Coordinates of C-alpha atoms in Angstrom, one line a residue:
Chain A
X1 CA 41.8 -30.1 30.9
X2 CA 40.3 -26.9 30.3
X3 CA 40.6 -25.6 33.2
X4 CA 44.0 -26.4 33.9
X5 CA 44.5 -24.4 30.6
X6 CA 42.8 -21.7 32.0
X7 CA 44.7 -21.8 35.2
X8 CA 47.9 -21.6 33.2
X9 CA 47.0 -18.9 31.0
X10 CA 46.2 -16.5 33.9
X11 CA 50.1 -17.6 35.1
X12 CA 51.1 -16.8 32.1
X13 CA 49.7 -13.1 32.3
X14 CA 51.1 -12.9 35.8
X15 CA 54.5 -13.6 34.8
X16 CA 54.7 -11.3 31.9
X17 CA 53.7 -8.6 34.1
X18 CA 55.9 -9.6 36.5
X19 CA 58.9 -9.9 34.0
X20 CA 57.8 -6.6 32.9
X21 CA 57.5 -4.9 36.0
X22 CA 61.3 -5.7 36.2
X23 CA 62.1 -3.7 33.0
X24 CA 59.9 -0.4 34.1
X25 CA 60.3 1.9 37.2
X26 CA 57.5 1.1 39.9
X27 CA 56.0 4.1 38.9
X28 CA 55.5 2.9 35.4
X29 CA 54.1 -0.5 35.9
X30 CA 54.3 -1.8 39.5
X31 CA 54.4 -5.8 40.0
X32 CA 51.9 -7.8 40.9
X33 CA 52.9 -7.9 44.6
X34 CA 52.6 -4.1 45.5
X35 CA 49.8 -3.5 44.0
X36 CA 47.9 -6.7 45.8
X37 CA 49.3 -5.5 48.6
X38 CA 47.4 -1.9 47.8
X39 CA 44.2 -4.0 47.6
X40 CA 44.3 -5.8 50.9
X41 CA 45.0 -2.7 52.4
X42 CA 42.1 -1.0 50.8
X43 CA 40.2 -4.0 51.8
X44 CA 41.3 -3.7 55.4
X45 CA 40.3 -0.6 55.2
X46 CA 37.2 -0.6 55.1
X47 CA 37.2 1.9 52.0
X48 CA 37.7 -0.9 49.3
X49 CA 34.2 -2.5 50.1
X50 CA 32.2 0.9 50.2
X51 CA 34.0 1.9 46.7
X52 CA 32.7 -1.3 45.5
X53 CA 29.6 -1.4 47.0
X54 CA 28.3 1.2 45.5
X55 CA 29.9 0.7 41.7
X56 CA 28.1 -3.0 42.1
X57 CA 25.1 -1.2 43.6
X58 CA 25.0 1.3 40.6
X59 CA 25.8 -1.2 37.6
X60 CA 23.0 -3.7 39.1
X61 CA 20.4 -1.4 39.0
X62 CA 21.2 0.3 35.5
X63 CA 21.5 -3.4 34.2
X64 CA 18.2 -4.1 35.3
X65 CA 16.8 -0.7 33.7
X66 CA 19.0 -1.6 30.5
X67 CA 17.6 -5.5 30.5
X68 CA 13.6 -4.5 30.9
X69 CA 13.9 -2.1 28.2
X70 CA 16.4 -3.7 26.2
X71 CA 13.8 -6.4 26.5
X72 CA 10.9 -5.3 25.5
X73 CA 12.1 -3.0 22.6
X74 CA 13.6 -6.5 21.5
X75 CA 10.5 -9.1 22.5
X76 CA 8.7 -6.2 20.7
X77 CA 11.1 -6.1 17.4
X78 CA 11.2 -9.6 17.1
X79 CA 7.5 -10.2 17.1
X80 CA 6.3 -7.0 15.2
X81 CA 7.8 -5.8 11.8
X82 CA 5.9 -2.9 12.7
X83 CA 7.5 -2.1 15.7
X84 CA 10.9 -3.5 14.0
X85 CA 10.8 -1.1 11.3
X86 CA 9.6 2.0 14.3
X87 CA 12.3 0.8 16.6
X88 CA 15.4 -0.2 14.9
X89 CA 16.6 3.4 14.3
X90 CA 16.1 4.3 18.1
X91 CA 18.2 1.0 19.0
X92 CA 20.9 2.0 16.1
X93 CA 20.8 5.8 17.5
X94 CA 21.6 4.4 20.9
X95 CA 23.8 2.5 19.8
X96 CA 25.8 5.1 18.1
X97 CA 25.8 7.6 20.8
X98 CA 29.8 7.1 22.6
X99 CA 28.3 6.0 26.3
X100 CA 30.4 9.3 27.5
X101 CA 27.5 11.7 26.1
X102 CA 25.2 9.8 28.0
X103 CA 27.2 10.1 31.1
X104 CA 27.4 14.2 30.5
X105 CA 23.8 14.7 29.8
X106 CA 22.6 12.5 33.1
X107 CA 24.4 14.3 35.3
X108 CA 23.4 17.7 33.8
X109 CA 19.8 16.3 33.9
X110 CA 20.2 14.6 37.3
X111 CA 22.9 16.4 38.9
X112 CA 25.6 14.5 40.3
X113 CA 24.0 11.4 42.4
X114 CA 23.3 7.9 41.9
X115 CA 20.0 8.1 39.6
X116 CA 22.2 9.8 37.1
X117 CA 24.8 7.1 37.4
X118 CA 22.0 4.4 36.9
X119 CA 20.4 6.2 34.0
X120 CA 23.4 6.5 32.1
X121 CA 24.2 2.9 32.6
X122 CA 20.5 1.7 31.8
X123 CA 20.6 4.0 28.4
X124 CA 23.9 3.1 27.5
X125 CA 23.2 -0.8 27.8
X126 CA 19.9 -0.8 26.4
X127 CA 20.5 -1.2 23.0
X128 CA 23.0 -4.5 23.5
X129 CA 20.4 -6.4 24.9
X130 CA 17.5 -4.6 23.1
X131 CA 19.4 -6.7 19.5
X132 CA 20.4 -9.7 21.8
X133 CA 16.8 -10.0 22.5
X134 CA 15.3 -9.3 18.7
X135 CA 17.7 -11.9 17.5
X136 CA 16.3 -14.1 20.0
X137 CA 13.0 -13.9 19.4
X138 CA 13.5 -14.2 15.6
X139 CA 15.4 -17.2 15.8
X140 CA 12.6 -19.1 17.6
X141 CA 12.0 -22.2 16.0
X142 CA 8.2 -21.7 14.8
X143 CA 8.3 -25.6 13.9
X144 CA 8.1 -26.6 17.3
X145 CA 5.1 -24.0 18.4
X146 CA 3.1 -25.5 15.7
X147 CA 3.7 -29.1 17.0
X148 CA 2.9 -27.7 20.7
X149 CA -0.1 -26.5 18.8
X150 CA -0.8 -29.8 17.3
X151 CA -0.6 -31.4 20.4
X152 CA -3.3 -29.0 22.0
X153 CA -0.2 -27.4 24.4
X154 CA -2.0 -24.4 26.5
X155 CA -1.1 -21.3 25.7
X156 CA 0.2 -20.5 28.7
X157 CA 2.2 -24.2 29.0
X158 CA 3.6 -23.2 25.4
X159 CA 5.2 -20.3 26.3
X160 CA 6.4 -21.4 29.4
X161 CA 8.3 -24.9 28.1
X162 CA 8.4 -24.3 24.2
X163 CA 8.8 -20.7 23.5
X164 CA 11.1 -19.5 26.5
X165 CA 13.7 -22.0 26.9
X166 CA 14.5 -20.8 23.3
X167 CA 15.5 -17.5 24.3
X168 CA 17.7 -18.9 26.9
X169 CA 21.4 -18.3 25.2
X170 CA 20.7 -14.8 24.2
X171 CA 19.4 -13.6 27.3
X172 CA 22.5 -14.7 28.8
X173 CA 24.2 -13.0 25.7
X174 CA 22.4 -10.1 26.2
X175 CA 22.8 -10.0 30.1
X176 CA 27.2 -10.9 29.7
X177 CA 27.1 -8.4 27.3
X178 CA 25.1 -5.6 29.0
X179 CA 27.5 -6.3 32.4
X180 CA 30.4 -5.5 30.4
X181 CA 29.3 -2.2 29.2
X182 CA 27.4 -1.2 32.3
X183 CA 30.7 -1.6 34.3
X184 CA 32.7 0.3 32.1
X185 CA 30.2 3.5 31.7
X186 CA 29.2 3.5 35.9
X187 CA 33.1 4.1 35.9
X188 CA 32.8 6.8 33.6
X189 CA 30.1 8.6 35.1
X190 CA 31.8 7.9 38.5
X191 CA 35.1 9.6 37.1
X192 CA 33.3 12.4 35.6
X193 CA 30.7 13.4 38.6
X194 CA 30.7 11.0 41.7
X195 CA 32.4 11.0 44.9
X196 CA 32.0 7.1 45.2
X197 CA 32.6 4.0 43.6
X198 CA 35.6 2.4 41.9
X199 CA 35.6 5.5 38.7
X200 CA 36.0 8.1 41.9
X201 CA 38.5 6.1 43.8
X202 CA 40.3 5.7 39.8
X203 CA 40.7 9.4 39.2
X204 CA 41.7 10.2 42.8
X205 CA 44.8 8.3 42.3
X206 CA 44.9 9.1 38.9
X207 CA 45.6 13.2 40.1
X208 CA 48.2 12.1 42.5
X209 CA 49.3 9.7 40.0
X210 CA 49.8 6.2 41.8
X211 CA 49.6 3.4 39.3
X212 CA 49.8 1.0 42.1
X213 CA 46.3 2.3 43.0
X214 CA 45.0 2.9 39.3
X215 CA 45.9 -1.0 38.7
X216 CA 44.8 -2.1 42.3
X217 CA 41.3 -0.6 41.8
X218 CA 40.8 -2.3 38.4
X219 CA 42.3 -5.4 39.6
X220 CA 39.3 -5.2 42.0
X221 CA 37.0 -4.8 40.2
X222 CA 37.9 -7.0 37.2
X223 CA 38.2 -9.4 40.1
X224 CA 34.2 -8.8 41.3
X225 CA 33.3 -9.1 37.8
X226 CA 34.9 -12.5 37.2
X227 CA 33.3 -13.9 39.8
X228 CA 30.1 -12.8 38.9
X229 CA 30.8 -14.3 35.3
X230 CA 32.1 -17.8 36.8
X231 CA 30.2 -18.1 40.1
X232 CA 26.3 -16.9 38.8
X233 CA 26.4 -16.5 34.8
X234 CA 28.4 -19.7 33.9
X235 CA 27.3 -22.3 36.3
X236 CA 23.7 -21.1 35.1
X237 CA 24.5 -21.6 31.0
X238 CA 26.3 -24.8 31.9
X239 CA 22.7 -26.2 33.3
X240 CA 20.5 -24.5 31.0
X241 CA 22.6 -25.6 28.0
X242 CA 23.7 -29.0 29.1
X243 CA 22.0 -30.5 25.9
X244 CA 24.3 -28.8 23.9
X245 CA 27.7 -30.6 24.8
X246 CA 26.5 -33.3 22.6
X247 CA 28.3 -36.2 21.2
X248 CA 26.8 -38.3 17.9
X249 CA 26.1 -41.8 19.0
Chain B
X1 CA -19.7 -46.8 12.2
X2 CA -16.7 -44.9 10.0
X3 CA -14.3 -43.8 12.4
X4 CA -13.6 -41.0 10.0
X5 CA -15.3 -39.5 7.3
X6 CA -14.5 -36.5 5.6
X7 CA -17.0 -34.7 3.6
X8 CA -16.5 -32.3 0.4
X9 CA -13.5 -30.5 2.4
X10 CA -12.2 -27.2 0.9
X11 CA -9.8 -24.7 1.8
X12 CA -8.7 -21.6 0.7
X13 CA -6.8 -19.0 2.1
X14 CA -6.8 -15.0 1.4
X15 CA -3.1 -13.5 -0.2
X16 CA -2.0 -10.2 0.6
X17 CA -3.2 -8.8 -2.4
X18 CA -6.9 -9.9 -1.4
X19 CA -6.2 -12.5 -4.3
X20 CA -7.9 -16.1 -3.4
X21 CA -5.4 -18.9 -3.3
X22 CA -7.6 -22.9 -3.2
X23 CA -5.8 -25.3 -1.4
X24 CA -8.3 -28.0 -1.3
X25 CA -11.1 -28.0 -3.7
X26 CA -13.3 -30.8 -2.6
X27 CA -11.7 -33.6 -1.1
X28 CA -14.0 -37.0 0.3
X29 CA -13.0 -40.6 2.1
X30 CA -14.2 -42.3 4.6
X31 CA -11.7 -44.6 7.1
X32 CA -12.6 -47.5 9.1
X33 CA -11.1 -47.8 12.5
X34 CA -7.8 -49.3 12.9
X35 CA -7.1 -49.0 9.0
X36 CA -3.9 -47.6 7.6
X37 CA -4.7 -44.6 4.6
X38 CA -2.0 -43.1 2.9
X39 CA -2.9 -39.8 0.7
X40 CA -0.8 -39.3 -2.4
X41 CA -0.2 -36.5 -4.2
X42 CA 2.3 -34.5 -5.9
X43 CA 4.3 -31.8 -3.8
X44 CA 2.4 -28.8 -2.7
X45 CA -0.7 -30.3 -3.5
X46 CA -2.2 -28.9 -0.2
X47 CA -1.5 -32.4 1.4
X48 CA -0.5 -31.1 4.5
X49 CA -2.9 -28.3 4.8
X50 CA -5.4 -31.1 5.4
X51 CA -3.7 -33.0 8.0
X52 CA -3.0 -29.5 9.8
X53 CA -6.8 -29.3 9.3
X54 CA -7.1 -32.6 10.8
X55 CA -4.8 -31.8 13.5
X56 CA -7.0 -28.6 14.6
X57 CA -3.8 -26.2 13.8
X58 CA -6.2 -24.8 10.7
X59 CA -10.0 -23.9 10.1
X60 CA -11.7 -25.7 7.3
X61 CA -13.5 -23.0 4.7
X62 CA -16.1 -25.8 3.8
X63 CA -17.4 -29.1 4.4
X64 CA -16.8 -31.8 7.2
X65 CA -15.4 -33.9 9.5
X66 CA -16.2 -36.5 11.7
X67 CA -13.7 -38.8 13.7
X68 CA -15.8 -41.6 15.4
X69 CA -19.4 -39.9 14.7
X70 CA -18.2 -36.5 16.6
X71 CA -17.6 -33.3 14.4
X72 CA -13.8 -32.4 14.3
X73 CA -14.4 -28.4 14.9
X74 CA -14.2 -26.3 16.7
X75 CA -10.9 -26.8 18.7
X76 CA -10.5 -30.8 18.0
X77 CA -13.6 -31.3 20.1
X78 CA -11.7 -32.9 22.9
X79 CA -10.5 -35.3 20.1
X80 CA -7.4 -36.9 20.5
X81 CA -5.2 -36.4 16.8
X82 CA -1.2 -37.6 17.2
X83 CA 0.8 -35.7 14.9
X84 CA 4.2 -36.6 13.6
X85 CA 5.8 -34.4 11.2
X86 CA 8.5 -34.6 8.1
X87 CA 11.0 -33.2 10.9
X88 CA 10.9 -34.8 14.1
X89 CA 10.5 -30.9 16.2
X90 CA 11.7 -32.1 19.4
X91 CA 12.5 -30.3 22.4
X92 CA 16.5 -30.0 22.0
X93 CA 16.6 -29.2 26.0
X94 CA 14.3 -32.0 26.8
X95 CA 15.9 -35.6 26.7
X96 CA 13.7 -38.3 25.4
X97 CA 11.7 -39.1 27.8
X98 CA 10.7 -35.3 29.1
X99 CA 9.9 -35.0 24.7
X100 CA 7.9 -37.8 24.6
X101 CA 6.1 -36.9 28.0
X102 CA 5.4 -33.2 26.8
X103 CA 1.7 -33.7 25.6
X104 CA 0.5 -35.5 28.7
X105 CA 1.8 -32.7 31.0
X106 CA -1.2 -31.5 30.4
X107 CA -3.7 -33.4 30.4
X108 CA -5.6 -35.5 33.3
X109 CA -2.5 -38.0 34.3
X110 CA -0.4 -37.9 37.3
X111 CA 2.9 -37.5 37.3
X112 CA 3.7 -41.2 37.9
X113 CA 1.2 -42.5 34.9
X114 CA 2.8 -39.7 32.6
X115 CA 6.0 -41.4 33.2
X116 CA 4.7 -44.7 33.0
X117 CA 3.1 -44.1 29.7
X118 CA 6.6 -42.0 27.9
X119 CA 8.1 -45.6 29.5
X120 CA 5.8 -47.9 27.3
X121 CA 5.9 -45.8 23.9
X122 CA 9.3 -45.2 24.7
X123 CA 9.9 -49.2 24.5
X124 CA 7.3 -49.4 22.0
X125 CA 9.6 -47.1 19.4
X126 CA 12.7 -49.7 20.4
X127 CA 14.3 -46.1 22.0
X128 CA 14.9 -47.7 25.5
X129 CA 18.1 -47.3 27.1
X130 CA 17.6 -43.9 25.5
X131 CA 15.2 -42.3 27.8
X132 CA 17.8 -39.9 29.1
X133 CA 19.7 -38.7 25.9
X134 CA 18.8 -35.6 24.7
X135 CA 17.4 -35.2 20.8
X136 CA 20.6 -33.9 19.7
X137 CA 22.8 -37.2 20.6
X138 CA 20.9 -39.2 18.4
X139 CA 20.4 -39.9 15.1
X140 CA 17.2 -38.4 12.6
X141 CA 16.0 -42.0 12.6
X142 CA 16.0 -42.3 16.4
X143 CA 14.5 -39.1 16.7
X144 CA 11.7 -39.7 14.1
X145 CA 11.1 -42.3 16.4
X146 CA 11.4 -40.3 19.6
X147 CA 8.5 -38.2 17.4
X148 CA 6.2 -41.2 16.8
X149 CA 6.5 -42.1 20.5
X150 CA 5.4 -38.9 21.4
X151 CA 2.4 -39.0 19.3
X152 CA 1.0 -42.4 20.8
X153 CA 1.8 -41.5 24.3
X154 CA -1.7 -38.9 23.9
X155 CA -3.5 -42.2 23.6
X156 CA -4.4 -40.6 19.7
X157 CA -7.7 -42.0 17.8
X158 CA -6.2 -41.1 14.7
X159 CA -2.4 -40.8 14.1
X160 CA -1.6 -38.4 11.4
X161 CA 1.4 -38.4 9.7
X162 CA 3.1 -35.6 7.5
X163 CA 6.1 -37.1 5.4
X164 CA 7.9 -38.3 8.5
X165 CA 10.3 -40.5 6.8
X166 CA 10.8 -37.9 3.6
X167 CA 14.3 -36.0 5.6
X168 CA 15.7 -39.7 6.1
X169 CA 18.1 -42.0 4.1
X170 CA 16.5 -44.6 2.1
X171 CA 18.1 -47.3 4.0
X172 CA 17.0 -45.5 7.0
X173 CA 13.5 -45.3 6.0
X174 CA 13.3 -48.5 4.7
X175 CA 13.3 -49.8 8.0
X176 CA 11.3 -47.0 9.8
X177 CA 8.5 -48.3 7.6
X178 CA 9.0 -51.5 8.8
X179 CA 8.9 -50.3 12.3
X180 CA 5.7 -47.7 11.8
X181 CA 4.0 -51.1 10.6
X182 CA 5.0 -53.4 13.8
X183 CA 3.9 -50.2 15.9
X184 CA 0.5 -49.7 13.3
X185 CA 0.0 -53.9 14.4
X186 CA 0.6 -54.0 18.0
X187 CA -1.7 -50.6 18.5
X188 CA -4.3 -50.7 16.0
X189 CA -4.5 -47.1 15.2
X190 CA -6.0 -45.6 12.7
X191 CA -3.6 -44.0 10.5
X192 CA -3.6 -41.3 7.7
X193 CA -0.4 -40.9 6.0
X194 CA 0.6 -38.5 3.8
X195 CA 3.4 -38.3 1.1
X196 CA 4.2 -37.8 -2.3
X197 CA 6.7 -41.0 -2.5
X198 CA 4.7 -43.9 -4.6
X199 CA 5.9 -47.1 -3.3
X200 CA 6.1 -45.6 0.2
X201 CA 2.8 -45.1 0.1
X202 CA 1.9 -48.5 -1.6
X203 CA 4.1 -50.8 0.8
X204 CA 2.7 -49.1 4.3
X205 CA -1.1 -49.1 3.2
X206 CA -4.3 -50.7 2.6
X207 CA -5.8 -48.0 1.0
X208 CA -4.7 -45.1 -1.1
X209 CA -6.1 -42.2 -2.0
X210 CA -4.6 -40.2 -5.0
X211 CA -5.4 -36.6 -4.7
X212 CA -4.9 -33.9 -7.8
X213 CA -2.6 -30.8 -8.3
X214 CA -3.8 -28.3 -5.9
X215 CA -6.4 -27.3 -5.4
X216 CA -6.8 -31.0 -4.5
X217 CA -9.3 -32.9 -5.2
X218 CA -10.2 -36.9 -4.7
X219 CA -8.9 -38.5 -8.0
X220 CA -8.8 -42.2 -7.2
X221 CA -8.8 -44.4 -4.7
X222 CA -6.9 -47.5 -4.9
X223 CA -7.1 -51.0 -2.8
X224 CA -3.3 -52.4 -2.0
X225 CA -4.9 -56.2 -0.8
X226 CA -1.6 -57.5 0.1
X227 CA -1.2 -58.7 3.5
X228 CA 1.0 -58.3 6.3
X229 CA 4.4 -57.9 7.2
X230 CA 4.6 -57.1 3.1
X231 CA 8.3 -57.4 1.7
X232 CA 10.0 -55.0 -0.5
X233 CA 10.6 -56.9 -3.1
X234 CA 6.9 -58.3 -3.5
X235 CA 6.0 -58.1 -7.1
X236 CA 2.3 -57.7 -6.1
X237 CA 3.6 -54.1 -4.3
X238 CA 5.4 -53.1 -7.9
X239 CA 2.5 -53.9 -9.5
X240 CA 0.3 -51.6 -8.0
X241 CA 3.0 -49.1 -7.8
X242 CA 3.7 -48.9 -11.6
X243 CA -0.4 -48.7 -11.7
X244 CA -0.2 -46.0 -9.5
X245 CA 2.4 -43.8 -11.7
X246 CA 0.7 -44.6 -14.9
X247 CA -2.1 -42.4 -12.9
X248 CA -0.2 -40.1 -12.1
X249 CA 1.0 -39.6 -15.4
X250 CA -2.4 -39.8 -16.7
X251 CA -3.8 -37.3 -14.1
X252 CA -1.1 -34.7 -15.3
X253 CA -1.5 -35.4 -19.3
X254 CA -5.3 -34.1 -18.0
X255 CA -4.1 -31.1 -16.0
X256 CA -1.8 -30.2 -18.8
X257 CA -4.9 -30.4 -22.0

């Protein structure tokens, strides 16, 4: 049912770009066929999968920086009103900042390589999960700790079957949401100051103005990311949250 | 030999403000094994402080305990203490079974005896055919039950109980009483319950103990000699009841001179 709805929906974008691609010159909004056609061939290639390779490369890493330090300042905040009260300006600051800033002053830092690129994307997703995770760890349920307690649970037991299966959804929260803006800024900084990756292959046809490229590169990519989304992150939730499709007996 | 006895308890804990705040001010009864005890007393009266005391989760400031001639501190003293509280604080992402197997996980059974004994306390709390639900498909009752299942499966000496039926529909609750009773006959625990509902309290036990505005203190202790399986409507039970909130009455006419 729903995924039959889903299937139609993404029809139902097809055709209105079809239809639309009817009403504007090529040049304006090419159909969906050419600019498929532009991705096989940057596929076959060769030069679609190195492009790729190293946005995915880039956007894995800095989501890994932004996920261990958007964890900890959050495990941290959510434990410590200390460290909430030291911390929350930092994570609002961060926050603030428009990701392109952050993608300038890397590369001035860094110069114009990939540690810049994963920099950027670690400083710029931080603060997502860094309030993902200090909402999480807030909203544990202290109730059941004290019954683990009651029942003489190990420490070590506790945290591991009580206290982090909690945290579940919003690490997932944190990690969709952190993927998302990771993908977006590694494009940025790749626009800006790279000679690789899916922002570099952008602007290049950007300056000799083929939207059949423009739109075949973000088709790509929106394509990788999808996958990740339905072939990793939702058959993941789906297990880990099975409880939650309940139905009152 | 008592199976519990609990000797001039107090508790107080330290505010913020380095102000003291007594929670219990002296509290003494003794239990004989296999008897049912419910403590009375109005809300906030520091009731479940002691059964968190009981249960290990607190320190004691004063006085103490002994459950079958061994001293309750420190760390429960390998004693066994089932808990079951006013909510039933399951595991959501655990079904049933995995809930009620959580405190033997562990301890010294294998993974085939762990099973066996969520199975039996499982059947015990009526929840079969249930085994594989999870918390959140079934209703408070079931999951109070689910919660008093869990509780026996650690094989408790003493079975403590904090309000468990005080979040549930009379009707509901009715006939968990009825229930906690058939379990109470075909295990034997011993079984200290705590609430601040009258009759509750008079139509589960044998013995009641009436404890004071907090800090709390013994006031009374009251025999219900009516036997087994007792009906609601039993005029004895109202009886004792309406004795009950006379003393209550009485006990706050004091407090308030």
């Amino acid at each position: 049912m729903h995924t039959t709805l889903r299937a139609y929906s993404i029809l139902v974008l097809f055709a209105a770009w079809l239809g639309l691609s009817f009403v504007f010159s090529p040049q304006v909004l090419p159909g969906p066929v050419p600019v498929f056609q532009a991705i096989w061939e940057n596929m076959a290639s060769g030069e679609g999968f190195y492009h790729v390779y190293k946005t995915i490369f880039r956007v894995l890493l800095g989501l890994l920086i932004a996920m261990v330090i958007g964890g900890v300042f959050g495990v941290m905040m959510g434990i410590s009103l200390k460290a909430e009260k030291f911390l929350e300006s930092w994570v609002m600051v961060g926050l603030t900042i428009p990701a392109v800033v952050y993608a300038i002053i890397t590369l001035l830092w860094f110069g114009l390589n990939d540690s810049a690129a994963i920099i950027a994307i670690g400083v710029t997703a931080f603060p997502a999960v860094a309030i993902n995770m200090w909402q999480g760890v807030k909203d544990i349920d202290m109730q059941v700790i004290t019954m683990a307690k009651a029942f003489q649970i190990p420490r070590a037991d506790l945290i591991r079957k009580v206290v982090l299966p909690q945290t579940v959804p919003y690490v997932l929260a944190a990690t969709r949401y952190a993927l998302g803006i990771s993908w977006k800024i590694a494009t940025t900084v790749e626009l800006i100051g790279m000679s690789s990756g899916v922002g570099y292959m952008l602007n290049y046809w950007f300056g000799l103005f083929s939207m059949t490229q423009v739109l075949a590169w973000t088709l790509t990519f929106t394509l990788v990311l999808l996958a990740i989304e339905f072939l990793l992150i939702n058959p993941f939730e789906k297990r880990a949250t099975a409880w939650r499709a309940v139905v009152q007996v | 030999m008592k199976k519990i006895v609990v000797n001039n308890l107090t508790k107080h804990f330290v505010l913020k403000d380095q102000s003291r705040l007594d929670v219990i001010g002296g509290l003494n009864f003794e239990m004989e094994e296999g008897e049912f005890l419910s403590i009375l007393g109005p809300s906030g009266c520091g009731k479940s402080t002691l059964l968190s005391i009981l249960a290990g989760i607190e320190a004691p400031s004063g006085g103490e305990i002994e459950v079958s001639g061994r001293a309750l501190a420190p760390r429960n003293n390998g004693i066994r203490l089932g808990f079951v509280f006013q909510q039933p604080r399951l595991l959501n992402w655990r079904s049933i079974r995995d809930n009620i197997r959580l405190p033997l996980e562990h301890g010294a059974l294998s993974g085939e005896e762990q099973l066996n004994a969520a199975q039996r306390y499982l059947e015990l709390a009526r929840l079969k055919g249930f085994e594989n639900y999870f918390p959140l498909q079934l209703s408070g009752g079931m999951q109070q039950r689910a919660a008093i299942a869990r509780a026996l499966a650690i094989e408790p000496e003493v079975l403590l109980m904090d309000e468990p039926f005080s979040s549930l529909d009379e009707l509901t609750a009715r006939k968990m009483r009825a229930e906690l009773i058939r379990i109470w006959r075909e295990t034997g625990k011993t079984i200290i319950f705590v609430t601040h509902d009258i009759f509750e309290a008079v139509y589960l036990s044998q013995k009641l103990l009436v404890v004071t505005e907090r800090p709390a203190r013994t006031y009374d202790r009251i025999d219900v000699d009516v036997g087994y399986p007792r009906d609601y409507d039993d005029d004895r039970l109202f009886e004792i009841a309406k004795k009950v909130s006379r003393l209550f009455l009485k006990m706050e006419a004091n407090d308030a001179s």
